[in-house]
PDB file of C-alpha atoms in Angstrom:
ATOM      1  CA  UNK A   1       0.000   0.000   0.000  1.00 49.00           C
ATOM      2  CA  UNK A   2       1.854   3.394  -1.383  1.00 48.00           C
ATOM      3  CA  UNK A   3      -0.835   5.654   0.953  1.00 55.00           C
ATOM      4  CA  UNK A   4       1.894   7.263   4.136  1.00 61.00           C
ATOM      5  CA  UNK A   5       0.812   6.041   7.721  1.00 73.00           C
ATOM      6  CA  UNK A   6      -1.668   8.489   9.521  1.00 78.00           C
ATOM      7  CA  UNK A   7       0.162  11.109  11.320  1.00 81.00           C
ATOM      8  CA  UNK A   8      -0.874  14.729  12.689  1.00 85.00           C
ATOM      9  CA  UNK A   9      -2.731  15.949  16.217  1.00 90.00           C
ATOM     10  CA  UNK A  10      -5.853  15.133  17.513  1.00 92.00           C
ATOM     11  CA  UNK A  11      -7.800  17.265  20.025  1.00 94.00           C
ATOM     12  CA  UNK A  12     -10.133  17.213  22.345  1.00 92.00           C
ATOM     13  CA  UNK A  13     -12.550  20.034  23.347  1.00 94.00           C
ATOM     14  CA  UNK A  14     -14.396  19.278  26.657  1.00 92.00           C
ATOM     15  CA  UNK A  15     -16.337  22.158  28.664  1.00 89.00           C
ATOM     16  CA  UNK A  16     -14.179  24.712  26.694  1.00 91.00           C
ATOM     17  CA  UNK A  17     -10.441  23.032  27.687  1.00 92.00           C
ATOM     18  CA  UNK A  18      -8.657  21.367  24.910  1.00 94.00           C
ATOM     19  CA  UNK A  19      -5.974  18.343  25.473  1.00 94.00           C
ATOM     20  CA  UNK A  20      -4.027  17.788  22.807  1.00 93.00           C
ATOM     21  CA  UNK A  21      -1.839  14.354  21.609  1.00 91.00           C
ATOM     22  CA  UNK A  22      -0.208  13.288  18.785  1.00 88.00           C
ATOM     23  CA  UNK A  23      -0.700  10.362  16.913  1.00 85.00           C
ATOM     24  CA  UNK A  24       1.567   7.544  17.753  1.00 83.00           C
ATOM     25  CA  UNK A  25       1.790   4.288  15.227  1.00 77.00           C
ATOM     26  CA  UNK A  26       1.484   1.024  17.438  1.00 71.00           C
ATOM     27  CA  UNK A  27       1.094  -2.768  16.442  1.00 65.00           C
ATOM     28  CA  UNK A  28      -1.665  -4.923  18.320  1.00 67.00           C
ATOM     29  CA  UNK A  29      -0.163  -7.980  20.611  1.00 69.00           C
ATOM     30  CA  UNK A  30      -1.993 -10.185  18.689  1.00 67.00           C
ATOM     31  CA  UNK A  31      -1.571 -12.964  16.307  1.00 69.00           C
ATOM     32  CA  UNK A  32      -3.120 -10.716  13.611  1.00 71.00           C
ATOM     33  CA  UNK A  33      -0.549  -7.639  14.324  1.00 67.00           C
ATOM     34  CA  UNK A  34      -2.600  -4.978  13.138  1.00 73.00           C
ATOM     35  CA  UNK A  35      -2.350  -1.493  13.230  1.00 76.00           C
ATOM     36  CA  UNK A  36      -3.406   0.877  15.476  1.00 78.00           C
ATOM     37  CA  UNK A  37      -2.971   4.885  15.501  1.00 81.00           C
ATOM     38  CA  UNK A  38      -3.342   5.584  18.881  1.00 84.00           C
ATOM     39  CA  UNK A  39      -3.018   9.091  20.575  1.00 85.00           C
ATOM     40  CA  UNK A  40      -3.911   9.215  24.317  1.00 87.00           C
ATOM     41  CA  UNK A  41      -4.629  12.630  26.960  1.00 89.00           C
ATOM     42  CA  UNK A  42      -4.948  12.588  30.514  1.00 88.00           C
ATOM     43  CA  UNK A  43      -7.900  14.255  31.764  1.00 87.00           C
ATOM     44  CA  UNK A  44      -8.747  14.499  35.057  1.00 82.00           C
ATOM     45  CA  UNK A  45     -11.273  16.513  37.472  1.00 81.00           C
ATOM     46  CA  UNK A  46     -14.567  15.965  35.362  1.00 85.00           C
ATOM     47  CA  UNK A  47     -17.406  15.346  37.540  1.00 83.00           C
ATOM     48  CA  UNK A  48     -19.307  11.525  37.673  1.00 82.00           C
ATOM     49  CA  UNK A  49     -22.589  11.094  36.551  1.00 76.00           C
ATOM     50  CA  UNK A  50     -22.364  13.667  34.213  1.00 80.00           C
ATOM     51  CA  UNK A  51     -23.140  13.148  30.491  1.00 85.00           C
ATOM     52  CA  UNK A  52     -20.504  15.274  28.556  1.00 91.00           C
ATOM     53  CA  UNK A  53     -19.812  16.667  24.842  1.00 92.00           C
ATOM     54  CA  UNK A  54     -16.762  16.317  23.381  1.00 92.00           C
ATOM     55  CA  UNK A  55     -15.169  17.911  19.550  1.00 94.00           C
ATOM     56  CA  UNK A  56     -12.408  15.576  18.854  1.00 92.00           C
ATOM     57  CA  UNK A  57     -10.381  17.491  15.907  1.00 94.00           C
ATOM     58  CA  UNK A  58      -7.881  15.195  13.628  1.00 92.00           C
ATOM     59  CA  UNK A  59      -5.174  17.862  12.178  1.00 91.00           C
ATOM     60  CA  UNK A  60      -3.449  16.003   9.282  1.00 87.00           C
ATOM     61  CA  UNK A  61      -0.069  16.269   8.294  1.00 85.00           C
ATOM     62  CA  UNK A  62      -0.230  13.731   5.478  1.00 82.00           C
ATOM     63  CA  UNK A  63      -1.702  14.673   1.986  1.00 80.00           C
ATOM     64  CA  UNK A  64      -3.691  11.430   1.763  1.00 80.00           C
ATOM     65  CA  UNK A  65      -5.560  12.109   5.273  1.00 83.00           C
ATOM     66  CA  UNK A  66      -7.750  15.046   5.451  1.00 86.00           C
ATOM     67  CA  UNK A  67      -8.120  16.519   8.667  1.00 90.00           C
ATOM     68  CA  UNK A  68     -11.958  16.138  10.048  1.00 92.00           C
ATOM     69  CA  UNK A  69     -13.814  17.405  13.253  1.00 93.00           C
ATOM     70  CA  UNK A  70     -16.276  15.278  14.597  1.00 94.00           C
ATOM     71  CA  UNK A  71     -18.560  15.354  17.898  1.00 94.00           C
ATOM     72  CA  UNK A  72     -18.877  12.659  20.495  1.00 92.00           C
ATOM     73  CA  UNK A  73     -20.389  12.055  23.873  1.00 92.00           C
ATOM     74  CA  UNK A  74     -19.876   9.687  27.181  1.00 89.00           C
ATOM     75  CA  UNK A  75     -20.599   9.609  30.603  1.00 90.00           C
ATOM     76  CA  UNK A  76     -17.988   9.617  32.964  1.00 88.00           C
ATOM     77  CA  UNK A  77     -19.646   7.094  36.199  1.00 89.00           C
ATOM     78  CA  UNK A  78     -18.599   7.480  39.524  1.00 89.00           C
ATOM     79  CA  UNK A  79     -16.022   5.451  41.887  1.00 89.00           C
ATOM     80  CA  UNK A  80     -17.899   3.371  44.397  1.00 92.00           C
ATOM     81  CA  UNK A  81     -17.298   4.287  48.125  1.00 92.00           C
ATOM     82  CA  UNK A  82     -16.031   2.649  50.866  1.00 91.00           C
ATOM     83  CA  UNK A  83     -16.295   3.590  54.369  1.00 91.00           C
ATOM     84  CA  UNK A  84     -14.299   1.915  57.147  1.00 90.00           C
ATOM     85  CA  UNK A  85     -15.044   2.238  60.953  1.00 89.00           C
ATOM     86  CA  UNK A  86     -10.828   2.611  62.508  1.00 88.00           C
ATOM     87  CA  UNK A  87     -12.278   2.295  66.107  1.00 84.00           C
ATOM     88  CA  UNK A  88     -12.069   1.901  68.729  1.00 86.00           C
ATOM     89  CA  UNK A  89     -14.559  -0.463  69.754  1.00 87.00           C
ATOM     90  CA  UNK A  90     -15.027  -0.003  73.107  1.00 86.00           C
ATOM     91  CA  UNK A  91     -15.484   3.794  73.567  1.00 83.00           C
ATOM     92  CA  UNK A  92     -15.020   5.631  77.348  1.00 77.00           C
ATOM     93  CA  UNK A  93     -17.835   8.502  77.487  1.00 65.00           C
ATOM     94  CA  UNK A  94     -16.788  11.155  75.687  1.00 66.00           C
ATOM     95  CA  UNK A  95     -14.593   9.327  72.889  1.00 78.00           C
ATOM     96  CA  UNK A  96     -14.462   9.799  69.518  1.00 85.00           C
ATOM     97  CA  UNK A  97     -14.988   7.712  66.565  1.00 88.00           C
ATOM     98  CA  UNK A  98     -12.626   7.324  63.626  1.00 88.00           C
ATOM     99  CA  UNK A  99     -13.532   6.458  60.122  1.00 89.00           C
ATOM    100  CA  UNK A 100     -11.816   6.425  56.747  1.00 88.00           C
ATOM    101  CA  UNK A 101     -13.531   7.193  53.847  1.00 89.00           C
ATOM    102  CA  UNK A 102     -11.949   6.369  50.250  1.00 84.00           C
ATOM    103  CA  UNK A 103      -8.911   8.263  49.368  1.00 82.00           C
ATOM    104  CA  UNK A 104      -9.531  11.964  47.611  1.00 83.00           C
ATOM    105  CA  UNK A 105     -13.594  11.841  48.722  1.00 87.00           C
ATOM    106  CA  UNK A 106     -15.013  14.656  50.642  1.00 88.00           C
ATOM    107  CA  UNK A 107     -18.471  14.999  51.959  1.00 90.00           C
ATOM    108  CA  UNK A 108     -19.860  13.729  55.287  1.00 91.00           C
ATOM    109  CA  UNK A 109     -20.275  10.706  57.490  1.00 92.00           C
ATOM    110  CA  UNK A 110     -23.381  10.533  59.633  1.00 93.00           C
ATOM    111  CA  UNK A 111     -25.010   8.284  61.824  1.00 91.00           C
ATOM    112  CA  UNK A 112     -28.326   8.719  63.662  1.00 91.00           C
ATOM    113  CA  UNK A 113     -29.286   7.024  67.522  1.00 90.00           C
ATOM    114  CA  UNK A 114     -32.234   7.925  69.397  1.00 88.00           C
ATOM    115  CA  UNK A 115     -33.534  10.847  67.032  1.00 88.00           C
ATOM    116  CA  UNK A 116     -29.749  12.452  67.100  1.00 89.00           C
ATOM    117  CA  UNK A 117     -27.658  12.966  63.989  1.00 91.00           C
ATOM    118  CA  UNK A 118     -24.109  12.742  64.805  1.00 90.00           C
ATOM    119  CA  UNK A 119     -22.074  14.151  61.504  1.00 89.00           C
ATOM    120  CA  UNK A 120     -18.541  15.042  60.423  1.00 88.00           C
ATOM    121  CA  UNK A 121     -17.189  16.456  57.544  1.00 87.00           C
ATOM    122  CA  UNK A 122     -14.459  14.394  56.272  1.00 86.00           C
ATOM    123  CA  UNK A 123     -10.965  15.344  55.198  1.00 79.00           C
ATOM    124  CA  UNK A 124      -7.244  14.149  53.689  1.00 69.00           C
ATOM    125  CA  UNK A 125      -4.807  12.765  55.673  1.00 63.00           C
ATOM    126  CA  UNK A 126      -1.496  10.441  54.282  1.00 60.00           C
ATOM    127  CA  UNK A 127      -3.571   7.795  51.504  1.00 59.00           C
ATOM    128  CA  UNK A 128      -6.811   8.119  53.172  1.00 64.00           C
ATOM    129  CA  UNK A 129      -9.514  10.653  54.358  1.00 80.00           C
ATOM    130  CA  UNK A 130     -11.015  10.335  57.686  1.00 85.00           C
ATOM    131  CA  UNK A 131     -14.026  11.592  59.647  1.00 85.00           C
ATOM    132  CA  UNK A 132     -13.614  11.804  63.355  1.00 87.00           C
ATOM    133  CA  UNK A 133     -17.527  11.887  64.918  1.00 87.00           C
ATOM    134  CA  UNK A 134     -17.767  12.822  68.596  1.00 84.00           C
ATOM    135  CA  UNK A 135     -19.681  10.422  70.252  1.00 81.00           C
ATOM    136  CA  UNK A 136     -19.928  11.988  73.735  1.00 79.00           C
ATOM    137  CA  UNK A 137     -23.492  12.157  74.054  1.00 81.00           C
ATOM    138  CA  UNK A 138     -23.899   8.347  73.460  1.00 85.00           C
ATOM    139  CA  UNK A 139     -25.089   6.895  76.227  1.00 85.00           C
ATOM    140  CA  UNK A 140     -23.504   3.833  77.732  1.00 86.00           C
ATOM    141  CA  UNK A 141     -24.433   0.201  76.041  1.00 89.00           C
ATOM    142  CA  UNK A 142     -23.702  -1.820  73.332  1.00 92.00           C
ATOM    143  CA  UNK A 143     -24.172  -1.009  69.724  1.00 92.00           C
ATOM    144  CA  UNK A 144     -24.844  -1.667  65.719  1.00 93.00           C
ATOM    145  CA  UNK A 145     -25.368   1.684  64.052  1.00 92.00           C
ATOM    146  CA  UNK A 146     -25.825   2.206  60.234  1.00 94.00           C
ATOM    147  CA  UNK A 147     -23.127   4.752  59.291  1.00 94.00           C
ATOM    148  CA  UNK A 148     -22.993   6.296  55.748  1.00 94.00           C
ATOM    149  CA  UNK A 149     -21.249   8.290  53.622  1.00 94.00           C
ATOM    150  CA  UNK A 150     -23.224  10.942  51.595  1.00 93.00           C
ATOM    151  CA  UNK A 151     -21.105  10.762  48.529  1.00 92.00           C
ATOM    152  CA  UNK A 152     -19.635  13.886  46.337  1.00 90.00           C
ATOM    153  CA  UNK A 153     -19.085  14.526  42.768  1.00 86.00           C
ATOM    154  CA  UNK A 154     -16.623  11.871  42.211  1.00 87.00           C
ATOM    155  CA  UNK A 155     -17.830   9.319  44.774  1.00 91.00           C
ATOM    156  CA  UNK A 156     -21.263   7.268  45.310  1.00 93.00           C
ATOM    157  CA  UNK A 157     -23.206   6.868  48.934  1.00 95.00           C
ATOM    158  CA  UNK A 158     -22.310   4.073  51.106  1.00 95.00           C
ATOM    159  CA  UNK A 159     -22.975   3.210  54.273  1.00 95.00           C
ATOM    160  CA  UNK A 160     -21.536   0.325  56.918  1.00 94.00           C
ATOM    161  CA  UNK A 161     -23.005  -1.207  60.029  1.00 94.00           C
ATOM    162  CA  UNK A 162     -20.588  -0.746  62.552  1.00 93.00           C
ATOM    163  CA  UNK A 163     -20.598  -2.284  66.246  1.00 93.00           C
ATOM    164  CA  UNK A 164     -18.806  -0.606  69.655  1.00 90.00           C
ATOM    165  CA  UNK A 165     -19.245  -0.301  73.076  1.00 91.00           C
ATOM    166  CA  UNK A 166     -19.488   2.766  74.806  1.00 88.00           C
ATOM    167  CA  UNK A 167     -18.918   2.418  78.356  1.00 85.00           C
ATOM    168  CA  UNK A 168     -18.902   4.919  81.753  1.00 76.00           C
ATOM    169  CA  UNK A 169     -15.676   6.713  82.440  1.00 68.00           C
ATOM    170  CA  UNK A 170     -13.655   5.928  85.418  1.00 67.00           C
ATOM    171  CA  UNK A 171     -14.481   7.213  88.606  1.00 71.00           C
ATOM    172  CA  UNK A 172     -12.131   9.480  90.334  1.00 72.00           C
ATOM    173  CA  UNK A 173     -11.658   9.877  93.835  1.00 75.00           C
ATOM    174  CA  UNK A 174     -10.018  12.086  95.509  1.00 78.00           C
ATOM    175  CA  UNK A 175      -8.250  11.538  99.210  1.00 76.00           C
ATOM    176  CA  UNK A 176      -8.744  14.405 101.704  1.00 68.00           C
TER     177      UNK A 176
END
């Protein structure tokens, strides 16, 4: 075949921010070894569940390929969550509860107990972010609590059951 391999840019226009590449010549790992023009962009920070537009522009720089413009469209979905009681599980009055949440998420982690939300806003720490809830109106006893993330832009809802003891603090005496 005389025609000269595809070369040239391609571009992509999403929410009004181009990323750029150009096209690379591969061969497939397969038996067949075909080949592929490939020309890959990182692009990061678009929100999940949201159903975008994209103008993908080919820029030739071969004679035999004319450069085209064409419009496309996909979804980008979001991660599934994970939330993770730390502990402790056996909680003195006034003690606080640790959770982790999966890495990068924000939002908040709630629970509810006798009519009472208890809620904290999540935040980064070293490859995790955590929610500390302060449990120091709990009364003493033994317990399984629904707790669940509300999810963000990148992240979906979850929620965990999670089981502790909260128990009476010490009692201090003092020698006269």
């Amino acid at each position: 075949d005389s025609r000269e391999y595809i070369s040239g840019n391609i571009s992509f226009v999403i929410c009004g921010v181009t990323y750029s590449a150009v096209i690379v010549k591969e061969v497939s790992d397969d038996d067949e070894g075909d080949v592929l023009y490939v020309a890959e962009v990182d692009i990061s920070g678009l929100g999940g569940g949201v159903y975008y537009n994209v103008t993908v522009n080919y820029t030739s720089t071969t004679t035999y390929y004319h450069s085209a413009d064409v419009l496309v469209n996909f979804t980008v979905y979001k991660w599934d969550s994970e939330i993770v009681y730390v502990g402790p599980e056996i909680l003195d009055l006034g003690r606080l509860m640790n959770f982790t949440v999966s890495m990068n998420a924000s939002g908040n982690i709630s629970f509810v107990y006798d009519g009472i939300l208890y809620n904290a806003s999540i935040y980064d720490i070293v490859n995790a972010t955590e929610g500390i809830i302060n449990a120091s109106s709990l009364p003493k006893g033994v317990y399984e609590l629904v707790v669940w993330y509300n999810g963000d832009r990148y992240f979906n809802p979850s929620s965990t059951v999670v089981n502790f003891v909260v128990k009476d603090l010490p009692e201090i005496k003092l020698n006269n």
